[in-house]
Amino acid sequence: MTDQSFPRIAFLGLGAMGSRMARRLHDAGRQITLWNRTPPDRAAWPGVSIAASPRDAADGADIVISMLRDDIAAEQVWRDAQFGALSAMKAGAIAIDCSTVSADWSRTLHHASAAAGIDCLDAPVIGSRPQAEAGALIFLVGGTAEAKAQVDPILSDMGSAAHHVGGPGSAATAKLIVNAVFGIQVTAIAELLGLAGAQGLDPSGIAAILADTPVASPALKGAMTGMLADAFAPMFPVDLVAKDFALAIDAGRKSGAPTPMIDMAATVFDGARAAGLGAENLTAVAKIYRRRV
């Protein structure tokens, strides 16, 4: 990337997270061009260029950032022969994929970028919609430390911290680990609050006791509060958790690492999807255990 105080940025993918991240860049005064499969409302983005394709958005950009649903979407947006972003990027630019995807895909993007003289970072985020709105996301970054240093000011517009994990694909793996830890916790507490109710105990009372102990993380406390209040508006939908569990299981299979806890939690989320809960927040798995008892 050229040494500029005001780099040109392309942002690809304006879903629940991407739109909020792009808004942070816009509000910080960054020069951005946006692309989304469903074109955004121009009135909501005054003074911002809206591109017709990822290729058009990336043309001439110093930094191209994506926030996409999965490997399939990322492959299309970055590498499609007709409208993919990589084909338009200039040598010396930096590609940043913030999506939660497989390490295999991340390494593919790194290799394709390197062949074109482009630096690449896999930089998935920890946090949900409130953190994205507040600029409080935590970035996990895979790639060279030098490339990360160049984009740290951009990442700081969207987040509160950026941790260099290692080489290509390392951050993608780390993100799956983080999500698996949270998903397994949510699965366990949904099951245990269901058990409490089946045994004639007040689940809210048990949750209060757990919240007062060292074993309850802030995230777990929030999950229990949401379950007890039937507050299932999607922050991290069941569908996406199931997708991430599948990626983690696949990573374990390919590396020979056993994943029995993830396997069991994945079956719960698959059941939640089958029950029509895919669009609800991951804490909606509590409904599965209520139905069982």
Coordinates of C-alpha atoms in Angstrom, one line a residue:
M1 CA 0.0 0.0 0.0
T2 CA 1.3 3.5 -0.8
D3 CA 2.1 5.7 2.2
Q4 CA -0.9 7.9 2.4
S5 CA -2.7 9.6 5.3
F6 CA -6.0 9.2 3.4
P7 CA -6.0 5.8 1.7
R8 CA -8.9 4.9 -0.6
I9 CA -10.9 2.1 1.0
A10 CA -13.4 -0.3 -0.6
F11 CA -15.8 -2.1 1.7
L12 CA -17.6 -5.2 0.4
G13 CA -20.6 -6.6 2.2
L14 CA -23.1 -4.4 4.1
G15 CA -25.0 -6.9 6.3
A16 CA -25.7 -6.5 10.0
M17 CA -22.0 -6.3 10.8
G18 CA -20.5 -4.8 7.6
S19 CA -22.9 -1.9 7.5
R20 CA -21.9 -0.9 11.0
M21 CA -18.2 -1.3 10.4
A22 CA -18.4 0.8 7.2
R23 CA -20.4 3.4 9.0
R24 CA -17.5 3.8 11.5
L25 CA -15.1 4.4 8.7
H26 CA -17.4 6.9 7.1
D27 CA -17.9 8.7 10.4
A28 CA -14.1 8.8 10.8
G29 CA -13.8 10.7 7.6
R30 CA -12.4 7.9 5.5
Q31 CA -12.7 7.9 1.8
I32 CA -14.7 4.7 1.1
T33 CA -16.5 3.0 -1.8
L34 CA -19.2 0.5 -0.9
W35 CA -20.5 -2.6 -2.6
N36 CA -23.3 -4.9 -1.5
R37 CA -25.2 -7.6 -3.3
T38 CA -28.4 -5.6 -2.6
P39 CA -27.4 -2.0 -3.3
P40 CA -27.6 0.2 -0.3
D41 CA -29.8 3.2 0.0
R42 CA -27.8 6.1 -1.4
A43 CA -29.6 8.6 0.9
A44 CA -28.2 6.7 3.9
W45 CA -24.6 7.2 2.6
P46 CA -24.2 10.9 1.6
G47 CA -21.0 11.6 -0.3
V48 CA -20.1 7.9 -0.5
S49 CA -19.5 6.1 -3.8
I50 CA -21.6 3.0 -4.4
A51 CA -20.1 0.5 -6.8
A52 CA -21.9 -1.9 -9.1
S53 CA -19.6 -4.8 -8.4
P54 CA -16.7 -5.8 -6.1
R55 CA -14.4 -5.3 -9.0
D56 CA -15.6 -1.8 -9.5
A57 CA -15.3 -1.0 -5.8
A58 CA -11.7 -2.4 -5.6
D59 CA -10.5 -0.6 -8.7
G60 CA -7.8 1.9 -7.5
A61 CA -8.4 1.2 -3.8
D62 CA -5.5 1.0 -1.4
I63 CA -7.4 -1.2 1.0
V64 CA -10.2 -3.6 0.3
I65 CA -12.2 -4.9 3.2
S66 CA -14.9 -7.6 3.1
M67 CA -17.4 -8.8 5.7
L68 CA -19.3 -11.7 4.2
R69 CA -21.4 -14.7 5.3
D70 CA -19.3 -17.7 4.4
D71 CA -16.6 -19.3 2.2
I72 CA -18.9 -19.4 -0.8
A73 CA -19.8 -15.7 -0.7
A74 CA -16.1 -14.8 0.0
E75 CA -14.9 -16.8 -3.0
Q76 CA -17.4 -15.1 -5.3
V77 CA -16.7 -11.6 -4.1
W78 CA -13.0 -11.9 -4.2
R79 CA -12.2 -14.3 -7.0
D80 CA -15.1 -14.4 -9.5
A81 CA -13.7 -14.2 -13.0
Q82 CA -16.0 -11.4 -14.1
F83 CA -16.6 -9.2 -11.0
G84 CA -14.2 -10.3 -8.3
A85 CA -12.3 -7.7 -6.3
L86 CA -8.9 -9.2 -6.7
S87 CA -8.8 -8.8 -10.4
A88 CA -9.0 -5.0 -10.1
M89 CA -6.7 -4.5 -7.2
K90 CA -3.4 -2.8 -7.8
A91 CA 0.0 -4.2 -6.7
G92 CA 0.9 -3.0 -3.2
A93 CA -2.8 -2.8 -2.1
I94 CA -4.0 -4.7 1.0
A95 CA -6.9 -7.2 1.0
I96 CA -8.6 -7.7 4.4
D97 CA -11.2 -10.4 4.9
C98 CA -13.1 -9.8 8.2
S99 CA -15.5 -12.7 7.5
T100 CA -15.8 -15.7 9.7
V101 CA -14.6 -18.4 7.2
S102 CA -12.4 -21.5 7.1
A103 CA -8.7 -21.3 7.4
D104 CA -8.5 -23.1 4.0
W105 CA -10.3 -20.3 2.3
S106 CA -8.2 -17.7 4.1
R107 CA -5.0 -19.4 2.9
T108 CA -6.4 -19.5 -0.7
L109 CA -7.1 -15.8 -0.6
H110 CA -3.6 -15.1 0.8
H111 CA -2.0 -17.2 -2.0
A112 CA -4.1 -15.6 -4.7
S113 CA -3.3 -12.1 -3.4
A114 CA 0.4 -12.8 -3.2
A115 CA 0.4 -14.0 -6.8
A116 CA -1.0 -10.6 -7.8
G117 CA 1.5 -8.6 -5.6
I118 CA -1.2 -7.8 -3.0
D119 CA -0.8 -8.1 0.7
C120 CA -3.6 -10.0 2.5
L121 CA -4.9 -10.2 6.1
D122 CA -7.5 -12.5 7.5
A123 CA -9.0 -10.3 10.2
P124 CA -12.2 -11.7 11.7
V125 CA -13.8 -9.8 14.5
I126 CA -14.9 -10.6 18.1
G127 CA -18.1 -8.8 19.0
S128 CA -21.6 -8.3 17.7
R129 CA -23.8 -5.5 16.5
P130 CA -23.5 -3.3 19.6
Q131 CA -19.7 -3.5 19.5
A132 CA -19.6 -2.8 15.8
E133 CA -21.7 0.3 16.3
A134 CA -19.5 1.5 19.1
G135 CA -16.2 0.8 17.4
A136 CA -15.4 -1.7 20.1
L137 CA -14.7 -4.8 18.0
I138 CA -11.6 -6.9 18.6
F139 CA -9.8 -7.9 15.5
L140 CA -7.8 -11.1 15.2
V141 CA -5.3 -10.7 12.4
G142 CA -3.4 -13.3 10.3
G143 CA -0.7 -12.4 7.8
T144 CA 2.4 -10.3 8.1
A145 CA 3.0 -8.0 11.0
E146 CA 4.1 -5.4 8.5
A147 CA 0.8 -5.4 6.6
K148 CA -1.1 -5.3 9.9
A149 CA 0.9 -2.2 11.0
Q150 CA 0.0 -0.4 7.8
V151 CA -3.8 -0.9 8.4
D152 CA -3.8 -0.5 12.2
P153 CA -5.2 3.0 12.0
I154 CA -8.1 1.7 9.8
L155 CA -8.8 -1.1 12.2
S156 CA -8.8 1.3 15.1
D157 CA -11.6 3.2 13.5
M158 CA -13.7 0.1 13.8
G159 CA -12.4 -1.6 16.9
S160 CA -10.7 -1.3 20.3
A161 CA -7.9 -3.8 19.7
A162 CA -6.2 -5.8 17.0
H163 CA -4.2 -8.9 17.9
H164 CA -1.7 -10.4 15.5
V165 CA -2.2 -14.2 15.7
G166 CA 0.2 -15.5 13.1
G167 CA 0.5 -16.3 9.4
P168 CA -2.1 -16.8 6.7
G169 CA -5.3 -18.4 8.0
S170 CA -4.3 -18.3 11.7
A171 CA -6.8 -15.7 12.6
A172 CA -9.6 -17.5 10.8
T173 CA -8.8 -20.6 13.0
A174 CA -8.6 -18.5 16.2
K175 CA -12.0 -17.0 15.4
L176 CA -13.6 -20.4 15.1
I177 CA -12.1 -21.3 18.5
V178 CA -13.5 -18.2 20.1
N179 CA -17.0 -18.8 18.6
A180 CA -16.8 -22.5 19.6
V181 CA -16.1 -21.6 23.2
F182 CA -19.1 -19.3 23.4
G183 CA -21.4 -21.7 21.5
I184 CA -20.5 -24.6 23.8
Q185 CA -21.1 -22.4 26.9
V186 CA -24.5 -21.4 25.5
T187 CA -25.4 -25.0 24.8
A188 CA -24.4 -26.1 28.3
I189 CA -26.3 -23.3 30.1
A190 CA -29.5 -23.9 28.0
E191 CA -29.3 -27.5 29.0
L192 CA -28.7 -26.9 32.6
L193 CA -31.4 -24.3 33.0
G194 CA -33.7 -26.8 31.4
L195 CA -32.6 -29.4 33.9
A196 CA -33.2 -26.9 36.8
G197 CA -36.8 -26.4 35.6
A198 CA -37.4 -30.1 35.2
Q199 CA -36.2 -30.6 38.8
G200 CA -38.7 -28.1 40.1
L201 CA -36.1 -25.3 40.6
D202 CA -36.6 -21.7 39.5
P203 CA -34.2 -21.3 36.5
S204 CA -33.9 -17.6 37.2
G205 CA -32.8 -18.3 40.7
I206 CA -30.2 -20.8 39.5
A207 CA -29.0 -18.3 36.9
A208 CA -28.6 -15.7 39.7
I209 CA -26.5 -18.1 41.7
L210 CA -24.3 -18.9 38.7
A211 CA -23.9 -15.2 37.9
D212 CA -22.5 -14.7 41.4
T213 CA -19.8 -17.3 40.9
P214 CA -16.4 -17.1 39.2
V215 CA -17.4 -19.7 36.6
A216 CA -19.8 -17.2 34.9
S217 CA -18.2 -15.0 32.2
P218 CA -19.8 -11.7 31.2
A219 CA -20.9 -13.4 28.0
L220 CA -22.5 -16.3 29.8
K221 CA -24.3 -13.9 32.1
G222 CA -25.7 -12.1 29.1
A223 CA -26.7 -15.3 27.6
M224 CA -28.6 -16.4 30.7
T225 CA -30.3 -13.0 30.9
G226 CA -31.5 -13.3 27.3
M227 CA -32.8 -16.8 27.7
L228 CA -34.8 -16.0 30.8
A229 CA -36.3 -12.9 29.2
D230 CA -37.1 -14.6 26.0
A231 CA -35.0 -12.0 24.2
F232 CA -33.9 -13.7 21.1
A233 CA -33.4 -10.9 18.6
P234 CA -30.5 -12.0 16.4
M235 CA -27.1 -10.7 17.4
F236 CA -25.3 -14.0 16.5
P237 CA -28.0 -16.1 14.8
V238 CA -28.3 -19.9 15.3
D239 CA -27.7 -20.4 11.5
L240 CA -24.3 -18.7 11.8
V241 CA -23.3 -20.6 14.9
A242 CA -24.1 -23.9 13.2
K243 CA -22.0 -22.8 10.2
D244 CA -19.1 -22.0 12.4
F245 CA -19.3 -25.3 14.3
A246 CA -19.2 -27.1 11.0
L247 CA -16.1 -25.2 10.0
A248 CA -14.4 -26.0 13.3
I249 CA -15.3 -29.7 13.0
D250 CA -14.0 -29.8 9.5
A251 CA -10.7 -28.1 10.6
G252 CA -10.4 -30.8 13.4
R253 CA -11.0 -33.6 10.9
K254 CA -8.4 -32.3 8.5
S255 CA -5.8 -31.8 11.2
G256 CA -6.5 -35.0 13.1
A257 CA -7.6 -33.1 16.2
P258 CA -10.6 -34.6 18.1
T259 CA -13.6 -32.3 18.5
P260 CA -16.1 -34.2 20.7
M261 CA -17.4 -31.2 22.6
I262 CA -18.0 -29.2 19.3
D263 CA -19.6 -32.2 17.7
M264 CA -22.2 -32.5 20.5
A265 CA -22.9 -28.7 20.6
A266 CA -23.3 -28.8 16.8
T267 CA -26.0 -31.4 17.1
V268 CA -28.0 -29.1 19.4
F269 CA -27.7 -26.2 17.0
D270 CA -28.6 -28.4 14.1
G271 CA -31.7 -29.4 16.0
A272 CA -32.5 -25.7 16.7
R273 CA -32.3 -25.0 12.9
A274 CA -34.6 -28.0 12.2
A275 CA -37.0 -26.5 14.7
G276 CA -37.2 -23.3 12.7
L277 CA -34.9 -21.2 15.1
G278 CA -32.2 -20.5 12.6
A279 CA -32.8 -16.7 12.3
E280 CA -33.0 -16.2 16.1
N281 CA -30.2 -15.5 18.4
L282 CA -28.0 -18.4 19.5
T283 CA -29.6 -18.3 23.0
A284 CA -32.8 -19.5 21.4
V285 CA -31.5 -23.0 21.8
A286 CA -33.0 -22.7 25.3
K287 CA -36.4 -23.3 23.6
I288 CA -35.2 -26.8 22.6
Y289 CA -34.7 -27.8 26.2
R290 CA -38.0 -26.3 27.3
R291 CA -39.8 -28.4 24.7
R292 CA -38.0 -31.5 25.9
V293 CA -39.2 -31.0 29.5

